Short mmCIF file of C-alpha atoms in Angstrom, two decimals:
data_model
loop_
_atom_site.label_atom_id
_atom_site.label_comp_id
_atom_site.label_asym_id
_atom_site.label_seq_id
_atom_site.Cartn_x
_atom_site.Cartn_y
_atom_site.Cartn_z
CA GLY A 1 -10.76 11.82 6.49
CA GLN A 2 -10.64 10.54 3.48
CA GLN A 3 -12.07 6.89 3.12
CA VAL A 4 -11.66 4.50 -0.03
CA MET A 5 -13.82 2.00 -0.28
CA GLN A 6 -13.78 -1.33 -2.14
CA ILE A 7 -15.99 -4.16 -3.26
CA PRO A 8 -16.29 -6.72 -3.89
CA GLN A 9 -14.55 -8.32 -0.76
CA TYR A 10 -13.96 -11.58 -1.96
CA GLN A 11 -14.37 -13.10 -5.77
CA HIS A 12 -14.15 -16.45 -6.66
CA VAL A 13 -14.08 -16.82 -10.66
CA GLN A 14 -13.51 -19.96 -13.20
CA GLU A 15 -10.78 -19.66 -15.04
CA GLY A 16 -11.51 -17.98 -18.34
CA GLU A 17 -14.03 -15.63 -16.74
CA ASP A 18 -13.82 -12.30 -15.98
CA PHE A 19 -13.35 -10.13 -13.41
CA THR A 20 -13.99 -6.71 -11.69
CA THR A 21 -13.04 -4.56 -8.38
CA TYR A 22 -14.73 -1.11 -7.85
CA CYS A 23 -13.40 1.58 -5.71
CA ASN A 24 -15.37 4.70 -4.45
CA SER A 25 -13.74 6.92 -2.58
CA SER A 26 -15.54 9.52 -0.04
CA THR A 27 -13.55 12.58 -1.58
CA THR A 28 -12.41 13.88 -5.04
CA LEU A 29 -8.77 12.40 -5.97
CA SER A 30 -5.86 13.80 -7.90
CA ASN A 31 -4.79 10.41 -8.34
CA ILE A 32 -5.47 7.00 -8.21
CA GLN A 33 -3.30 3.57 -8.36
CA TRP A 34 -3.81 0.05 -8.54
CA TYR A 35 -1.57 -2.84 -6.63
CA LYS A 36 -1.35 -6.26 -6.47
CA GLN A 37 -0.22 -8.10 -3.59
CA ARG A 38 0.30 -12.13 -4.10
CA PRO A 39 -0.30 -14.45 -0.90
CA GLY A 40 2.68 -13.66 0.85
CA GLY A 41 4.08 -10.69 -0.95
CA HIS A 42 4.08 -7.09 -0.94
CA PRO A 43 1.91 -4.51 -2.85
CA VAL A 44 3.21 -4.02 -6.36
CA PHE A 45 2.34 -1.47 -8.84
CA LEU A 46 0.17 -1.84 -11.41
CA ILE A 47 -0.85 1.72 -12.71
CA GLN A 48 -1.82 5.57 -12.03
CA LEU A 49 -4.71 6.85 -13.48
CA VAL A 50 -5.00 11.44 -13.28
CA LYS A 51 -7.78 12.06 -15.65
CA SER A 52 -11.43 12.12 -15.57
CA GLY A 53 -12.99 9.49 -17.69
CA GLU A 54 -9.18 8.34 -18.22
CA VAL A 55 -9.12 4.50 -19.15
CA LYS A 56 -5.81 2.68 -19.35
CA LYS A 57 -5.14 -0.93 -20.63
CA GLN A 58 -2.69 -3.52 -20.11
CA LYS A 59 -2.74 -6.39 -21.64
CA ARG A 60 -5.75 -8.02 -20.31
CA LEU A 61 -6.49 -5.28 -17.36
CA THR A 62 -8.64 -2.32 -18.09
CA PHE A 63 -8.38 0.30 -15.49
CA GLN A 64 -11.01 3.38 -15.50
CA PHE A 65 -11.29 6.67 -13.76
CA GLY A 66 -14.50 7.62 -12.88
CA GLU A 67 -15.64 11.04 -14.41
CA ALA A 68 -15.82 12.75 -11.01
CA LYS A 69 -12.73 11.30 -10.35
CA LYS A 70 -14.26 9.86 -6.77
CA ASN A 71 -14.37 6.08 -8.43
CA SER A 72 -12.59 3.78 -10.44
CA SER A 73 -12.57 0.38 -11.74
CA LEU A 74 -10.17 -2.88 -12.49
CA HIS A 75 -11.35 -5.53 -15.02
CA ILE A 76 -9.50 -8.61 -16.06
CA THR A 77 -10.47 -10.24 -19.17
CA ALA A 78 -10.32 -14.07 -19.32
CA THR A 79 -8.90 -14.20 -16.13
CA GLN A 80 -5.75 -16.56 -15.53
CA THR A 81 -4.17 -18.28 -12.26
CA THR A 82 -1.48 -16.19 -12.71
CA ASP A 83 -4.17 -13.41 -11.45
CA VAL A 84 -4.86 -14.61 -8.01
CA GLY A 85 -4.20 -12.12 -5.45
CA THR A 86 -5.59 -8.84 -3.55
CA TYR A 87 -6.34 -5.71 -6.07
CA PHE A 88 -5.82 -2.56 -3.95
CA CYS A 89 -6.49 0.82 -5.32
CA ALA A 90 -5.15 3.85 -3.31
CA GLY A 91 -6.14 7.06 -3.76
CA SER A 92 -4.46 10.64 -2.97
CA GLY A 93 -6.59 13.94 -2.80
CA ASN A 94 -3.23 15.92 -2.03
CA THR A 95 -2.62 13.67 0.50
CA PRO A 96 -0.64 10.76 1.45
CA LEU A 97 -2.05 7.54 -0.13
CA VAL A 98 -5.16 5.93 1.58
CA PHE A 99 -5.55 2.15 0.24
CA GLY A 100 -8.77 0.40 0.23
CA LYS A 101 -9.55 -2.47 1.85
CA GLY A 102 -8.82 -4.49 -1.58
CA THR A 103 -10.40 -7.38 -3.61
CA ARG A 104 -9.11 -11.18 -3.02
CA LEU A 105 -9.39 -12.70 -6.43
CA SER A 106 -9.23 -16.47 -6.55
CA VAL A 107 -9.32 -18.73 -9.82
CA ILE A 108 -10.12 -21.78 -10.00
CA ALA A 109 -8.38 -23.71 -12.45
CA ASP M 1 19.18 -2.32 -8.67
CA ALA M 2 18.13 -2.82 -5.44
CA GLY M 3 14.93 -2.47 -4.25
CA VAL M 4 13.34 -1.17 -0.62
CA THR M 5 15.10 -3.36 1.83
CA GLN M 6 13.54 -3.51 5.29
CA SER M 7 15.01 -5.38 8.50
CA PRO M 8 14.28 -7.77 10.14
CA THR M 9 11.70 -9.55 8.32
CA HIS M 10 10.15 -11.46 11.13
CA LEU M 11 10.27 -10.67 14.66
CA ILE M 12 8.49 -11.84 17.79
CA LYS M 13 8.12 -8.88 20.95
CA THR M 14 6.34 -8.93 24.19
CA ARG M 15 3.69 -6.21 25.10
CA GLY M 16 5.02 -3.76 26.59
CA GLN M 17 8.64 -3.85 24.62
CA GLN M 18 9.20 -1.32 22.33
CA VAL M 19 11.15 -2.07 18.30
CA THR M 20 12.61 -0.65 15.69
CA LEU M 21 12.11 -1.40 12.02
CA ARG M 22 14.18 0.00 9.37
CA CYS M 23 13.97 0.77 5.81
CA SER M 24 16.86 1.28 2.95
CA PRO M 25 14.81 2.92 -0.41
CA ILE M 26 15.95 2.58 -3.45
CA SER M 27 18.78 4.15 -4.69
CA GLY M 28 17.64 8.04 -5.65
CA HIS M 29 14.57 7.84 -4.02
CA LYS M 30 13.80 10.53 -1.04
CA SER M 31 10.16 9.78 0.13
CA VAL M 32 9.81 7.18 2.44
CA SER M 33 6.17 6.26 3.75
CA TRP M 34 5.41 3.39 6.47
CA TYR M 35 2.15 1.72 6.08
CA GLN M 36 0.90 -0.84 9.05
CA GLN M 37 -0.93 -3.99 7.16
CA VAL M 38 -3.55 -5.68 9.36
CA LEU M 39 -3.98 -9.54 8.07
CA GLY M 40 -7.13 -9.13 5.63
CA GLN M 41 -6.58 -5.14 5.59
CA GLY M 42 -5.31 -2.96 3.35
CA PRO M 43 -1.99 -1.02 3.99
CA GLN M 44 -2.48 2.09 6.45
CA PHE M 45 -0.52 5.00 6.05
CA ILE M 46 1.68 5.51 9.08
CA PHE M 47 3.78 8.60 8.03
CA GLN M 48 5.69 10.00 5.26
CA TYR M 49 9.32 11.42 5.15
CA TYR M 50 11.02 13.43 2.28
CA GLU M 51 14.36 15.43 2.27
CA LYS M 52 14.91 14.07 6.44
CA GLU M 53 10.96 15.98 7.40
CA GLU M 54 7.90 14.66 8.23
CA ARG M 55 5.69 15.19 5.69
CA GLY M 56 2.49 13.32 6.63
CA ARG M 57 1.33 11.56 9.70
CA GLY M 58 -1.91 8.95 9.48
CA ASN M 59 -3.57 8.26 12.53
CA PHE M 60 -1.35 6.47 14.79
CA PRO M 61 -0.78 6.91 18.62
CA ASP M 62 2.34 8.73 20.00
CA ARG M 63 3.88 5.58 20.41
CA PHE M 64 4.65 5.55 16.85
CA SER M 65 7.71 7.33 15.72
CA ALA M 66 9.99 7.72 12.45
CA ARG M 67 12.76 9.38 11.66
CA GLN M 68 14.69 9.82 8.07
CA PHE M 69 18.70 9.82 7.79
CA PRO M 70 20.75 12.22 5.80
CA ASN M 71 21.06 8.75 3.64
CA TYR M 72 17.48 8.83 2.98
CA SER M 73 17.07 5.59 5.11
CA SER M 74 14.55 5.61 7.59
CA GLU M 75 13.24 3.74 11.25
CA LEU M 76 10.02 3.59 12.45
CA ASN M 77 9.41 3.31 15.94
CA VAL M 78 6.78 1.72 18.42
CA ASN M 79 6.97 2.18 21.96
CA ALA M 80 4.96 0.19 24.32
CA LEU M 81 3.65 -2.51 22.37
CA LEU M 82 0.14 -3.73 22.29
CA LEU M 83 -1.58 -6.87 21.09
CA GLY M 84 -2.77 -4.83 18.41
CA ASP M 85 -0.08 -3.95 16.79
CA SER M 86 0.93 -7.29 15.40
CA ALA M 87 0.77 -6.47 11.67
CA LEU M 88 3.39 -6.37 8.46
CA TYR M 89 4.87 -3.16 8.35
CA LEU M 90 5.94 -2.08 4.94
CA CYS M 91 8.06 0.32 3.69
CA ALA M 92 7.79 2.30 0.76
CA SER M 93 10.41 4.47 -1.30
CA SER M 94 9.30 7.05 -3.90
CA PHE M 95 11.19 9.98 -5.89
CA GLY M 96 9.60 12.79 -4.87
CA GLN M 97 7.24 13.83 -2.46
CA ILE M 98 4.05 14.32 -4.29
CA THR M 99 2.28 11.07 -4.72
CA GLY M 100 4.00 8.87 -7.22
CA GLU M 101 4.06 5.03 -7.87
CA LEU M 102 5.39 3.57 -4.62
CA PHE M 103 7.52 0.78 -4.39
CA PHE M 104 7.02 -1.51 -1.14
CA GLY M 105 9.81 -3.65 0.49
CA GLU M 106 8.89 -6.87 1.37
CA GLY M 107 7.60 -5.65 4.94
CA SER M 108 8.46 -6.70 8.28
CA ARG M 109 5.66 -9.23 10.42
CA LEU M 110 5.73 -8.13 14.07
CA THR M 111 4.20 -10.05 16.28
CA VAL M 112 3.34 -9.05 19.86
CA LEU M 113 2.49 -11.64 22.70
#
């Protein structure tokens, strides 16, 4: 079945440093979504990408969908302590969303 | 507007028991999905219901069952609980059947002793 892999599993950064997490699917996706889960919380939707090569920005966050629609990345510029949490990608290929294992981001002030 | 509500928030069961978890979607949302999240892992898809019919099922044993009611609320049932069923059970609602943004509830944290 469809698998979605994320790297790295953990990332510790100093406040102000950049952060990137990568997502790869075993199959071509119709769309990819990104979610953030704060410690003790539930996943919260960030964005959805549907087009090959699509790039979307939300303030300091940049999301990219690969040309082959099998990979994606999330880049955070100048991290802040409020960015702490686990970032999940979730892909769909005409199937219910399949989540990756997430990248846990720690930000040291 | 109320978000997705789940109950109970926490519960403790012993092996072999049965549990029922409840979910009320956002008003107007017709699709409810259930996910299991084990500590340190991503949510794993269990079921999707749309318009009261099962539209998808993940790789979970038959001990797991669910249903959706005419008001679009949903229940997840797990029979013959195992220690490995201990997890956060997340309910997510969305407007349509085709995957769009999922709105998650706070979850029901199940501990099996």
